[in-house]
mmCIF file of C-alpha atoms and ligand atoms in Angstrom:
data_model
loop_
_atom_site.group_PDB
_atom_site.id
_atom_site.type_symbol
_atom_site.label_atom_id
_atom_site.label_comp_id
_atom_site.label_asym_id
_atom_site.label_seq_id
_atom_site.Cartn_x
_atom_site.Cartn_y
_atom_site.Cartn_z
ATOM 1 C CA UNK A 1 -61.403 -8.795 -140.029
ATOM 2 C CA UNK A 2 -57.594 -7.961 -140.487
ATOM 3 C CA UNK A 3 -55.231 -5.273 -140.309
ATOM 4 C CA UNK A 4 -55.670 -2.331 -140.898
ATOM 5 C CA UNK A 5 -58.974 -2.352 -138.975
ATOM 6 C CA UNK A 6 -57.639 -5.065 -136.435
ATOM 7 C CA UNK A 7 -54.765 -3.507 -134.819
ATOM 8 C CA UNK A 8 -53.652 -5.286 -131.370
ATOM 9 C CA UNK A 9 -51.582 -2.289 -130.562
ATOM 10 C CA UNK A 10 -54.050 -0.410 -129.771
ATOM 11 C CA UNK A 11 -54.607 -2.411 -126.129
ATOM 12 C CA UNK A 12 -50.956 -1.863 -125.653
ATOM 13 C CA UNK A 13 -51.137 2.296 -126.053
ATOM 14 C CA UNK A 14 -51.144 3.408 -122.140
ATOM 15 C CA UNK A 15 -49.944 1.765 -118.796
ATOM 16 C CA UNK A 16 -53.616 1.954 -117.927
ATOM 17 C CA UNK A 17 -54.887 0.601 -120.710
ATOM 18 C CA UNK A 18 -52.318 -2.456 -120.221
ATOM 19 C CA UNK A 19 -53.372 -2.924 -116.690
ATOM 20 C CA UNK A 20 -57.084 -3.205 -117.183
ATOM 21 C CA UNK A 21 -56.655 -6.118 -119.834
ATOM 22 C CA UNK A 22 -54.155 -7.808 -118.300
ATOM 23 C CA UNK A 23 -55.027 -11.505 -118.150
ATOM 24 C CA UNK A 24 -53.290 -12.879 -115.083
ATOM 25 C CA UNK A 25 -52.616 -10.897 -111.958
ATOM 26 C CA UNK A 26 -49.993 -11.564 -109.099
ATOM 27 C CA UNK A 27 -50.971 -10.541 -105.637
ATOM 28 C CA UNK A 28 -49.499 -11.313 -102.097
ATOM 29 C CA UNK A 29 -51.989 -13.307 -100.567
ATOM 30 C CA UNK A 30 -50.676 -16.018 -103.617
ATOM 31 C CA UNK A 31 -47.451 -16.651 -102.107
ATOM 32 C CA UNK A 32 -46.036 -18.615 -99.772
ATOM 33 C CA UNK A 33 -42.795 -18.063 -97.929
ATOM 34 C CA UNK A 34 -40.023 -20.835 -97.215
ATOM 35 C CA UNK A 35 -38.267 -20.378 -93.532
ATOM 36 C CA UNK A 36 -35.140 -22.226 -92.785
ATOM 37 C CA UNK A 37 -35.395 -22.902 -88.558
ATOM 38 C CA UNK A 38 -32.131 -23.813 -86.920
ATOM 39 C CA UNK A 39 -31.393 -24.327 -83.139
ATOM 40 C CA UNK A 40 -29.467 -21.828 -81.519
ATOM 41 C CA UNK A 41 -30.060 -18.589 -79.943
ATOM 42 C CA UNK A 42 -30.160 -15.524 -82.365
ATOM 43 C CA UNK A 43 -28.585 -16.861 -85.393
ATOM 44 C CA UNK A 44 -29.190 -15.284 -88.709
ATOM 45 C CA UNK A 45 -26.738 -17.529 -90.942
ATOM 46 C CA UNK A 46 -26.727 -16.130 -94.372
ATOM 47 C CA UNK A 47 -27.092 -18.715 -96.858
ATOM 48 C CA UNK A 48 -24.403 -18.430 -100.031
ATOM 49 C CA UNK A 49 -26.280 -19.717 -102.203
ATOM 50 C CA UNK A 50 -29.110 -18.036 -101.871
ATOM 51 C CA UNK A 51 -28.545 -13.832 -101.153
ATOM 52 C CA UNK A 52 -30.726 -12.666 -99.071
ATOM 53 C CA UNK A 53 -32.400 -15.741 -97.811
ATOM 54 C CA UNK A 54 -31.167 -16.849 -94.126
ATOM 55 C CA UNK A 55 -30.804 -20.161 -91.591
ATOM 56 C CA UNK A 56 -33.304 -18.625 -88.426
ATOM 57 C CA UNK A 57 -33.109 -19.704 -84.940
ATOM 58 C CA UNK A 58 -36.539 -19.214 -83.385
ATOM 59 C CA UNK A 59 -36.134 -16.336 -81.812
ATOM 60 C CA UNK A 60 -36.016 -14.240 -85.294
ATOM 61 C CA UNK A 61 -39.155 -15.586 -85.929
ATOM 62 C CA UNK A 62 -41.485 -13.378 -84.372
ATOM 63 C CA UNK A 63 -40.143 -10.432 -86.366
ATOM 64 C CA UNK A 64 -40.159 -12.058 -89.470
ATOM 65 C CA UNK A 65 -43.533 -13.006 -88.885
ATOM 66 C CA UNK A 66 -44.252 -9.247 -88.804
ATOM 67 C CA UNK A 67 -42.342 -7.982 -91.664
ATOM 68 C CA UNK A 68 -44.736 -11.094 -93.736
ATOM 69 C CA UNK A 69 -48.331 -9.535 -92.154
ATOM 70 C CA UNK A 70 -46.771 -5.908 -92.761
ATOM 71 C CA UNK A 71 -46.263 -7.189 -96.549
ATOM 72 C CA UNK A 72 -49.395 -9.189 -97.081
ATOM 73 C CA UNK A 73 -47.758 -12.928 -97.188
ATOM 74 C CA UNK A 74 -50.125 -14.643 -95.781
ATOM 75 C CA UNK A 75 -48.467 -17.900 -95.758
ATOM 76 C CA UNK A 76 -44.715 -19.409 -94.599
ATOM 77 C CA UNK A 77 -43.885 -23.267 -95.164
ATOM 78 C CA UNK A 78 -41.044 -24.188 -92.461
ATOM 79 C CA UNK A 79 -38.159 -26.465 -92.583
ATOM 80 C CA UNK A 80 -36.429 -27.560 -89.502
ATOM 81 C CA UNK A 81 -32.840 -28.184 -89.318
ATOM 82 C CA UNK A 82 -32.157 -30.143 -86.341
ATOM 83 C CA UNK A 83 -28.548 -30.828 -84.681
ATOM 84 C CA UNK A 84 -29.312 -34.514 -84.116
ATOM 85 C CA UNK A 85 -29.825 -36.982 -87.295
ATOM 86 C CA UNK A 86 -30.049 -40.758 -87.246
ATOM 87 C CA UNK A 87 -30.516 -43.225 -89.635
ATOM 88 C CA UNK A 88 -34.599 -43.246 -89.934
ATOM 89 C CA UNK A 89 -35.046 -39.280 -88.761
ATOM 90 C CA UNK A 90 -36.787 -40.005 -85.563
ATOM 91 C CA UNK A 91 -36.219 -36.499 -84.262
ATOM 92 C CA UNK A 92 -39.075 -35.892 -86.348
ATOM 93 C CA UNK A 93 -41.310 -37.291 -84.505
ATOM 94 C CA UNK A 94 -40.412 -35.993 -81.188
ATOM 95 C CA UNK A 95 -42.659 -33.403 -79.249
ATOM 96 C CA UNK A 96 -39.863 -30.464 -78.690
ATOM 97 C CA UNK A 97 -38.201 -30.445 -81.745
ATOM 98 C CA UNK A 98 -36.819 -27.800 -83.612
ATOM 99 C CA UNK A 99 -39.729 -27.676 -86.523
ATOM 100 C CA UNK A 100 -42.771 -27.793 -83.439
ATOM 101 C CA UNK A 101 -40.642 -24.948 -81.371
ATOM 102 C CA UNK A 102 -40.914 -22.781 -84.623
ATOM 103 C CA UNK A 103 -44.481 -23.401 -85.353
ATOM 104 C CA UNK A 104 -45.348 -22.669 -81.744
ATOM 105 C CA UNK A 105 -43.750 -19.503 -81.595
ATOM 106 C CA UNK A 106 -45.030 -18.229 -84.972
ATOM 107 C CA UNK A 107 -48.560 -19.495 -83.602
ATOM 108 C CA UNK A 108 -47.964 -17.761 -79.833
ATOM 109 C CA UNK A 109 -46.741 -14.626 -81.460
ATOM 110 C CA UNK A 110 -48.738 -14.320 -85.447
ATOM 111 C CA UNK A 111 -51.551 -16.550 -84.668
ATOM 112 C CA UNK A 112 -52.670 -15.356 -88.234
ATOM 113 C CA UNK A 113 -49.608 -16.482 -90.114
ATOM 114 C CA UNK A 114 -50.839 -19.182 -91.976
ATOM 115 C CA UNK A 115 -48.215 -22.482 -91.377
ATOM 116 C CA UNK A 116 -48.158 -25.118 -93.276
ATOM 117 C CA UNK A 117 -45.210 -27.644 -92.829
ATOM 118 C CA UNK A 118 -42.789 -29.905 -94.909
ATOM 119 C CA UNK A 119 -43.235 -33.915 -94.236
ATOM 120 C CA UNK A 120 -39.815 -35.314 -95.325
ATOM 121 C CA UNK A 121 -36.874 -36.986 -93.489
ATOM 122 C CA UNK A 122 -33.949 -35.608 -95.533
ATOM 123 C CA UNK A 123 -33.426 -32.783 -93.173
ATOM 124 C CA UNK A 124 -33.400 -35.621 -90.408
ATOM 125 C CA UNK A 125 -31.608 -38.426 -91.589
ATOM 126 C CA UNK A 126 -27.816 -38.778 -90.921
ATOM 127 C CA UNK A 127 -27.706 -40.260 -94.848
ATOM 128 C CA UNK A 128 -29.711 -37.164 -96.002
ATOM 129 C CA UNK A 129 -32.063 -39.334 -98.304
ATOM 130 C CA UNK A 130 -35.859 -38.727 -97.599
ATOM 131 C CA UNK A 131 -36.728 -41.578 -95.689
ATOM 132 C CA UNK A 132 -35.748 -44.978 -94.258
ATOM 133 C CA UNK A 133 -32.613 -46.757 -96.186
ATOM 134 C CA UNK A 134 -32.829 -50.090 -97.089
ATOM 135 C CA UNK A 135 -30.305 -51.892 -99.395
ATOM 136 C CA UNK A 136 -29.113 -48.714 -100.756
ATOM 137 C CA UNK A 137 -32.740 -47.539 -101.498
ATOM 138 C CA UNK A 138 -35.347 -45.784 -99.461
ATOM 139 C CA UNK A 139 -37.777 -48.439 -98.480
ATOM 140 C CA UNK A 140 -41.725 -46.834 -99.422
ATOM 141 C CA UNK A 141 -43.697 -48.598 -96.641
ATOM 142 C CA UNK A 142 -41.371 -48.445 -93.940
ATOM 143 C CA UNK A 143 -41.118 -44.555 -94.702
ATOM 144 C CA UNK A 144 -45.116 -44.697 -94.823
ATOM 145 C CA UNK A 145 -45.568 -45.024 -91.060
ATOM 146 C CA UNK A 146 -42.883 -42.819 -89.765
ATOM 147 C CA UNK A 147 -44.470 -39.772 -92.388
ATOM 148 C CA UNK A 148 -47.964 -40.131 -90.830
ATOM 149 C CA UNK A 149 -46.062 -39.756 -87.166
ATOM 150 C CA UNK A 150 -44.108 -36.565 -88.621
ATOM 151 C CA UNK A 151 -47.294 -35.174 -89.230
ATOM 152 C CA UNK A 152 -49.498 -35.761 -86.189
ATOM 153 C CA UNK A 153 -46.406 -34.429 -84.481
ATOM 154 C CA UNK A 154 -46.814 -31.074 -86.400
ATOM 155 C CA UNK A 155 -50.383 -30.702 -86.408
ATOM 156 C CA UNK A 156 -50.520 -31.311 -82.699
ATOM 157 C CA UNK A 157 -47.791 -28.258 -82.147
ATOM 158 C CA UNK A 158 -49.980 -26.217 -84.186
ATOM 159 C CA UNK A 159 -49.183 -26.748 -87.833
ATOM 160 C CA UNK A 160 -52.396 -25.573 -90.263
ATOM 161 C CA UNK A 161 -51.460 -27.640 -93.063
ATOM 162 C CA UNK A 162 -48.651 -30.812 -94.021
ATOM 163 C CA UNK A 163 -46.825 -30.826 -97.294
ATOM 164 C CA UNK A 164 -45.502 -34.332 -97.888
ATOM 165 C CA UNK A 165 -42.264 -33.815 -100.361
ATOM 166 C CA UNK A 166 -40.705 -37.382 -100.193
ATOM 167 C CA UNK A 167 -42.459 -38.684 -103.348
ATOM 168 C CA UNK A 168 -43.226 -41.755 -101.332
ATOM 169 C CA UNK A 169 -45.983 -43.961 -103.137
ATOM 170 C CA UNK A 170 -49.287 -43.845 -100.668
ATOM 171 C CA UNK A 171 -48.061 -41.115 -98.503
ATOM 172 C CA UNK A 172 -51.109 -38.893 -98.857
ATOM 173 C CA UNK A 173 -53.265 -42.185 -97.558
ATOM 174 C CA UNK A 174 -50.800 -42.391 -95.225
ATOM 175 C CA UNK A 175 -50.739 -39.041 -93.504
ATOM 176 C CA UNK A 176 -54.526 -38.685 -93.996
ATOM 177 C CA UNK A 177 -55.064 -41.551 -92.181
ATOM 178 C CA UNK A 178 -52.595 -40.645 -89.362
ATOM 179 C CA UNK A 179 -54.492 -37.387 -89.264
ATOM 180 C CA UNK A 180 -57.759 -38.208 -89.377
ATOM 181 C CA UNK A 181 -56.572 -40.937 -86.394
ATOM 182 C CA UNK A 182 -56.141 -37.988 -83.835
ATOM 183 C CA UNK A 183 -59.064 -35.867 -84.722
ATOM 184 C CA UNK A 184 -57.011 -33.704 -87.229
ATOM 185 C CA UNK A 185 -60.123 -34.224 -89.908
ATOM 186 C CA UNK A 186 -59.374 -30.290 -90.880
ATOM 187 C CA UNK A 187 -55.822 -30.186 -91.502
ATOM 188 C CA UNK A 188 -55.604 -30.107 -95.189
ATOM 189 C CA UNK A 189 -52.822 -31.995 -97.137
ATOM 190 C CA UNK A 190 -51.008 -29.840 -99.834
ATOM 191 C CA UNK A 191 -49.082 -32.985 -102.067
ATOM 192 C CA UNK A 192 -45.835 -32.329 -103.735
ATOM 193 C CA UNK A 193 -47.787 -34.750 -106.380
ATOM 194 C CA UNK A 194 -45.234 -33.881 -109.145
ATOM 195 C CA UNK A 195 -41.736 -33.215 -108.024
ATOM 196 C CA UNK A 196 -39.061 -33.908 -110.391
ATOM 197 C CA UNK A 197 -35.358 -35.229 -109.558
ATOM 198 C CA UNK A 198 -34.324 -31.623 -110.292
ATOM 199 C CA UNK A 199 -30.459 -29.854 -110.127
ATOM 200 C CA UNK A 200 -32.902 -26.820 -109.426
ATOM 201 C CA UNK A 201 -32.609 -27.994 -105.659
ATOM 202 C CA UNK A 202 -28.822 -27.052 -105.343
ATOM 203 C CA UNK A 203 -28.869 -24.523 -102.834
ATOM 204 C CA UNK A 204 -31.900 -25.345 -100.436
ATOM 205 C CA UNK A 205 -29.302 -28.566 -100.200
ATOM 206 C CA UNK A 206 -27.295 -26.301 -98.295
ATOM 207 C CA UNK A 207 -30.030 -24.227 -96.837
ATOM 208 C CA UNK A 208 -31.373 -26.866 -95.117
ATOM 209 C CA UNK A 209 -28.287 -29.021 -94.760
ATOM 210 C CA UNK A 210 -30.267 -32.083 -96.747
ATOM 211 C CA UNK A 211 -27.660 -33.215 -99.434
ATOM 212 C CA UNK A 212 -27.822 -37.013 -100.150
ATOM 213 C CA UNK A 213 -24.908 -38.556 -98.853
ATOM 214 C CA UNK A 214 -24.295 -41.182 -101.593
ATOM 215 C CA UNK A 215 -26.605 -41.660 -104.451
ATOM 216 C CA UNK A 216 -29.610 -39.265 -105.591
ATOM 217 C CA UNK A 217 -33.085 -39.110 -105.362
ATOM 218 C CA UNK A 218 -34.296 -40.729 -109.006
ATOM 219 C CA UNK A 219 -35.381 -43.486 -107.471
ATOM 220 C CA UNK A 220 -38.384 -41.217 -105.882
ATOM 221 C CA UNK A 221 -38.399 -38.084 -107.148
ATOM 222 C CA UNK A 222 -39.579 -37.874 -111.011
ATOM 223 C CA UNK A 223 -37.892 -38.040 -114.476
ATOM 224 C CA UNK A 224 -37.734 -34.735 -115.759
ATOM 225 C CA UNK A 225 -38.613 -36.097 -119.323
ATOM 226 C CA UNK A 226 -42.143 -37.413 -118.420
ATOM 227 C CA UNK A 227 -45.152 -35.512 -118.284
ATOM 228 C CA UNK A 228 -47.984 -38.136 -118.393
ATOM 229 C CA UNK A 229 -46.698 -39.317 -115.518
ATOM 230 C CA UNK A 230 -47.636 -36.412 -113.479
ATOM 231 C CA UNK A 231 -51.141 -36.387 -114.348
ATOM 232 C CA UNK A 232 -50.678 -40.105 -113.187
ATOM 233 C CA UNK A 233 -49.023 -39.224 -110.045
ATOM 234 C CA UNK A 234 -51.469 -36.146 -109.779
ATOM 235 C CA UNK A 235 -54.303 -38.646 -109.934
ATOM 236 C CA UNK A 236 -53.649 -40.701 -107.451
ATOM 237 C CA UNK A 237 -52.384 -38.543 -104.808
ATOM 238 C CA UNK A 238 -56.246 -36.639 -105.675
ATOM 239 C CA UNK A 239 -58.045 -40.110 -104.872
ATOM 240 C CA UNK A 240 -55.589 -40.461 -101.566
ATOM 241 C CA UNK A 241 -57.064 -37.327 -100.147
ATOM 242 C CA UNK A 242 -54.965 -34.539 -101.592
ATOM 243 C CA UNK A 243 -56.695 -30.900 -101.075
ATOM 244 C CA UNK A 244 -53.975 -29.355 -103.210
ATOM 245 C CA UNK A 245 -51.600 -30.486 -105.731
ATOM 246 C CA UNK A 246 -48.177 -29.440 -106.282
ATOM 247 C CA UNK A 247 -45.375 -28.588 -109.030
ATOM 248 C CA UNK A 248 -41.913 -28.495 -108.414
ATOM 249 C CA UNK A 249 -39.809 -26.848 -109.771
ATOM 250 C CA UNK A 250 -42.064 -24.035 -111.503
ATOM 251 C CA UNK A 251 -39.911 -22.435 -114.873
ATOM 252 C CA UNK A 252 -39.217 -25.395 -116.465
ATOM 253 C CA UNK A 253 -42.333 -27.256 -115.661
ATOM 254 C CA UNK A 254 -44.674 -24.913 -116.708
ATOM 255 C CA UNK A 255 -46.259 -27.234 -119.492
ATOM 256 C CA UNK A 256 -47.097 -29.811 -116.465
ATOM 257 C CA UNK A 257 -48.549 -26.786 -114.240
ATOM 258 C CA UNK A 258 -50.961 -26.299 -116.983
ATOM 259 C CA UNK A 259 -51.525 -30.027 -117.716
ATOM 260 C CA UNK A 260 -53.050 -30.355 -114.214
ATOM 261 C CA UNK A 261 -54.153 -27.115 -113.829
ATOM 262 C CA UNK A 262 -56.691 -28.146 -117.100
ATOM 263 C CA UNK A 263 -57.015 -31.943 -115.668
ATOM 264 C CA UNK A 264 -57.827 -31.421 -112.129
ATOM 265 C CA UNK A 265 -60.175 -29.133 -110.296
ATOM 266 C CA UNK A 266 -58.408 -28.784 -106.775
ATOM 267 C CA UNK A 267 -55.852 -25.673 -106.371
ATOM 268 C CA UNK A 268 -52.426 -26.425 -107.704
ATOM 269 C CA UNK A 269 -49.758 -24.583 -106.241
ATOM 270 C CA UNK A 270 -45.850 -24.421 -107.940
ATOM 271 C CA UNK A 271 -42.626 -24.464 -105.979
ATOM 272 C CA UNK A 272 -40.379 -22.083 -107.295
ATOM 273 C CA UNK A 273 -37.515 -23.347 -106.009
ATOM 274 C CA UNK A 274 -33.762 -22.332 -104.697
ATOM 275 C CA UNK A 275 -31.978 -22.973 -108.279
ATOM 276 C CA UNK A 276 -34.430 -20.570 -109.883
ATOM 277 C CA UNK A 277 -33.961 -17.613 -107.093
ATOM 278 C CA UNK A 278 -30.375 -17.829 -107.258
ATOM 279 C CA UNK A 279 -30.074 -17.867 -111.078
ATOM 280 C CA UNK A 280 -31.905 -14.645 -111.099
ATOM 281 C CA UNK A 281 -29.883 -13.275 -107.942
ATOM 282 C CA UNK A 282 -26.493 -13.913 -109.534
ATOM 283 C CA UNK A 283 -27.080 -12.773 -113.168
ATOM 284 C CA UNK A 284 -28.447 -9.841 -111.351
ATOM 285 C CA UNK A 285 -25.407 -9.371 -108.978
ATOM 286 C CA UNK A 286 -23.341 -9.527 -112.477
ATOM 287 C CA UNK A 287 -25.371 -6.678 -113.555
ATOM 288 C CA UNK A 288 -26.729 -9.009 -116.800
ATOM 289 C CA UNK A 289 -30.323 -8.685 -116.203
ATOM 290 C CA UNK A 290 -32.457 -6.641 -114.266
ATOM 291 C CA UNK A 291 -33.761 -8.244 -111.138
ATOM 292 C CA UNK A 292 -36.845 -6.956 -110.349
ATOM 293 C CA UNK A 293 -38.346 -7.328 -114.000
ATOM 294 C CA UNK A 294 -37.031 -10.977 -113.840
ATOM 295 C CA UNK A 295 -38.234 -12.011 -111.073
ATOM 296 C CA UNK A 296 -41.793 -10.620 -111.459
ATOM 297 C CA UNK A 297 -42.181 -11.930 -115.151
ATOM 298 C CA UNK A 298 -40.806 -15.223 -113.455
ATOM 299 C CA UNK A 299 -43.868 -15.365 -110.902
ATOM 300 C CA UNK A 300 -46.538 -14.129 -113.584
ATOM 301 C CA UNK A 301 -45.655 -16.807 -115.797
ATOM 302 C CA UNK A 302 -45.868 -18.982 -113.007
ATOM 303 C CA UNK A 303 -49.603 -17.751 -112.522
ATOM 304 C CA UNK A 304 -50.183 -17.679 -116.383
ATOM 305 C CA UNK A 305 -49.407 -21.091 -116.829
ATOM 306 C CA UNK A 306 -52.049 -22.130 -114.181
ATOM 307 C CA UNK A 307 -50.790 -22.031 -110.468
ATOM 308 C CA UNK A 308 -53.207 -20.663 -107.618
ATOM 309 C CA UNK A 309 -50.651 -20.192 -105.550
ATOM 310 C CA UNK A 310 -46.324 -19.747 -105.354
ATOM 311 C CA UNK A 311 -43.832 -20.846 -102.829
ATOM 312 C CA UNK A 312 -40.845 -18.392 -103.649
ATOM 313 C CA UNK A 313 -37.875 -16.984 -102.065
ATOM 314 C CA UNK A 314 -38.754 -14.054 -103.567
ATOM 315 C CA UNK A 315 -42.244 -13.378 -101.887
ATOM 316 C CA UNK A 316 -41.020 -10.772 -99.827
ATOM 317 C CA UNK A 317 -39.373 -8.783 -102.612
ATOM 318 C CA UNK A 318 -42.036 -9.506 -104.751
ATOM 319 C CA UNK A 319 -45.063 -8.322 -102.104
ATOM 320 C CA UNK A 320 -42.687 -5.267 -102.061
ATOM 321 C CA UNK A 321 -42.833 -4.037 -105.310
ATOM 322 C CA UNK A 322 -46.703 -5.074 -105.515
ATOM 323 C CA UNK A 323 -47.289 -2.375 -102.731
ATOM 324 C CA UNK A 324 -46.097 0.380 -104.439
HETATM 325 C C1 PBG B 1 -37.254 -32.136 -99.434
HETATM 326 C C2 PBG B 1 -37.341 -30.850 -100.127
HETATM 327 C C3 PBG B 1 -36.452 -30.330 -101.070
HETATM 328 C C4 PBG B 1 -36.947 -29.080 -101.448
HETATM 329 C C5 PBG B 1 -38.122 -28.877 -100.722
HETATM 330 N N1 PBG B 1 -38.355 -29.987 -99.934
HETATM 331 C C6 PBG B 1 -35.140 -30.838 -101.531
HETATM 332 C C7 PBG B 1 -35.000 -32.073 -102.278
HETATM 333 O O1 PBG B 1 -35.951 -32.745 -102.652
HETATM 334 O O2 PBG B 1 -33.850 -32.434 -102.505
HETATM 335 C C8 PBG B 1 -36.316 -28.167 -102.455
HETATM 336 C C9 PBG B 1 -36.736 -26.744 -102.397
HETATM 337 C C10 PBG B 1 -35.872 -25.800 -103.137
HETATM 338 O O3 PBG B 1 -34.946 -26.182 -103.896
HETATM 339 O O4 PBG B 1 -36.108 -24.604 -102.983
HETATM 340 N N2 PBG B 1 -37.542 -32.020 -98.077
#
């Protein structure tokens, strides 16, 4: 059958009409909010690269915790920026630091707030690369240990889940085992399987004060050419113990969110990440395109292309507009 009996205009006559065939959906209980936690007593540092996104001290955090239940964000993923870094990140590991004072407050105060927490050293370390340095490089096994520490430390503050992002080789096993050591069986693993060595970071580099002193992070984080790799790296971080899998960035790996989304049958969540938020932001505050549409075909293509769930800057403004 062809035109003029096939006509797919039809479908596309009334908004209502549009809504009820609408193949992919976007709802606030799929996103996941990023929280920059800084010491300090009431700071709210605004962070120039990305408008409208802040450094917190803990403090704020109870009232941001609100404004995510009033909203419907179920989830927040914290990173801790601590005033003391060393050469292997130990403060990471240490019982009152900045990242397990933020996770117990959220927990004393939104005991529903869902909290799931980075696992990376680049926020830690004095040399801002993602885990211990050795001849220039980070060294994977040495990095191993120290990970699995980092994460006991957060589940035993109160952490719900651990998101390794250090692309180290075996740090799934790693953490898992750690875990599993002190009776955290239940504390599910959410991999940053496939994260590329993307400019896209830029400005959480200055949000969370993480920039690599000298060097950059290809010699961990992937090639932004390669695609079977990810379903390689996918793979394996699946048969270390994975419960969810990863993408980062989201826009310009949406081919590789629906390679694994078709390959593997565990959720796959995509990172959409600082460089995306403030490209939107600043064509916006140029008055070039039109924010709200942007960033809301942004996040359904995101779905579309395969992802359960979103980590966005935008999750707030988004859950906003999905209200109405
Ligand atoms: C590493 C980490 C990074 C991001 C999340 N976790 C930075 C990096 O790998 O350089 C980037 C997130 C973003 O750009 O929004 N701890």
């Amino acid at each position: 059958m062809v035109f003029p009996i096939v006509r797919p205009r039809r479908l596309r006559q009334s908004a209502v009409l549009r809504s009820m065939v609408r193949e992919t959906r976007l709802s606030p209980e799929q996103l996941i909010y990023p929280l920059f936690v800084v010491e300090g007593d009431q700071v709210k540092k605004p962070i120039s690269s990305m408008p409208g996104q802040f450094q917190l001290s803990v403090d704020h955090l109870k009232k941001e915790a609100q404004s995510l239940k009033d909203l419907g964000i179920p989830a927040v993923i914290l990173f801790g920026i601590p005033s003391q870094k060393d050469e292997q990140g130990t403060v990471a590991w240490k019982k009152n630091n900045i990242i397990n004072r933020a996770i117990q407050e959220l927990k004393e105060h939104a005991p529903d707030l869902y909290v799931i927490t980075d696992e990376c050293f680049c926020e830690y370390t004095s040399h801002g690369h993602c885990g211990i340095l050795k001849n220039g490089d980070v060294d994977n096994d040495a990095t191993l240990a120290n990970l699995a520490k980092q994460a006991v430390n957060h589940a035993q503050a109160g952490a719900d889940m651990v998101a390794p992002s250090g692309m180290m080789d075996g740090m799934v096993d790693s953490i898992r085992a750690g875990l599993d050591e002190e009776g955290f069986q239940n504390v599910p693993i959410m991999s940053y399987a496939v994260k590329y060595a993307s400019a896209f970071y830029g400005p959480f580099r200055e949000a969370a004060e993480c920039a690599p002193g000298e060097g950059d992070r290809s010699t961990y984080q992937m090639d932004p050419a390669n695609a079977r790799e990810a379903l390689r790296e996918a793979d394996l971080d699946v048969s270390e113990g994975a419960d969810i899998l990863m993408v980062k960035p989201a826009l310009a790996y949406l081919d590789i969110i629906q390679g694994l989304k078709d390959e593997f049958d565990v959720p796959i969540a995509a990172y959409h990440v600082s460089g995306e938020y403030a490209m939107i932001k600043a064509a916006a505050q140029n008055g070039w395109l039109d924010e709200e549409k942007a960033m809301m075909e942004s996040l359904t293509s995101i779905r579309r292309a395969g992802a359960d769930l979103i980590i966005t800057y935008y999750a707030k403004e988004a859950a906003k507009i999905m209200r109405r």
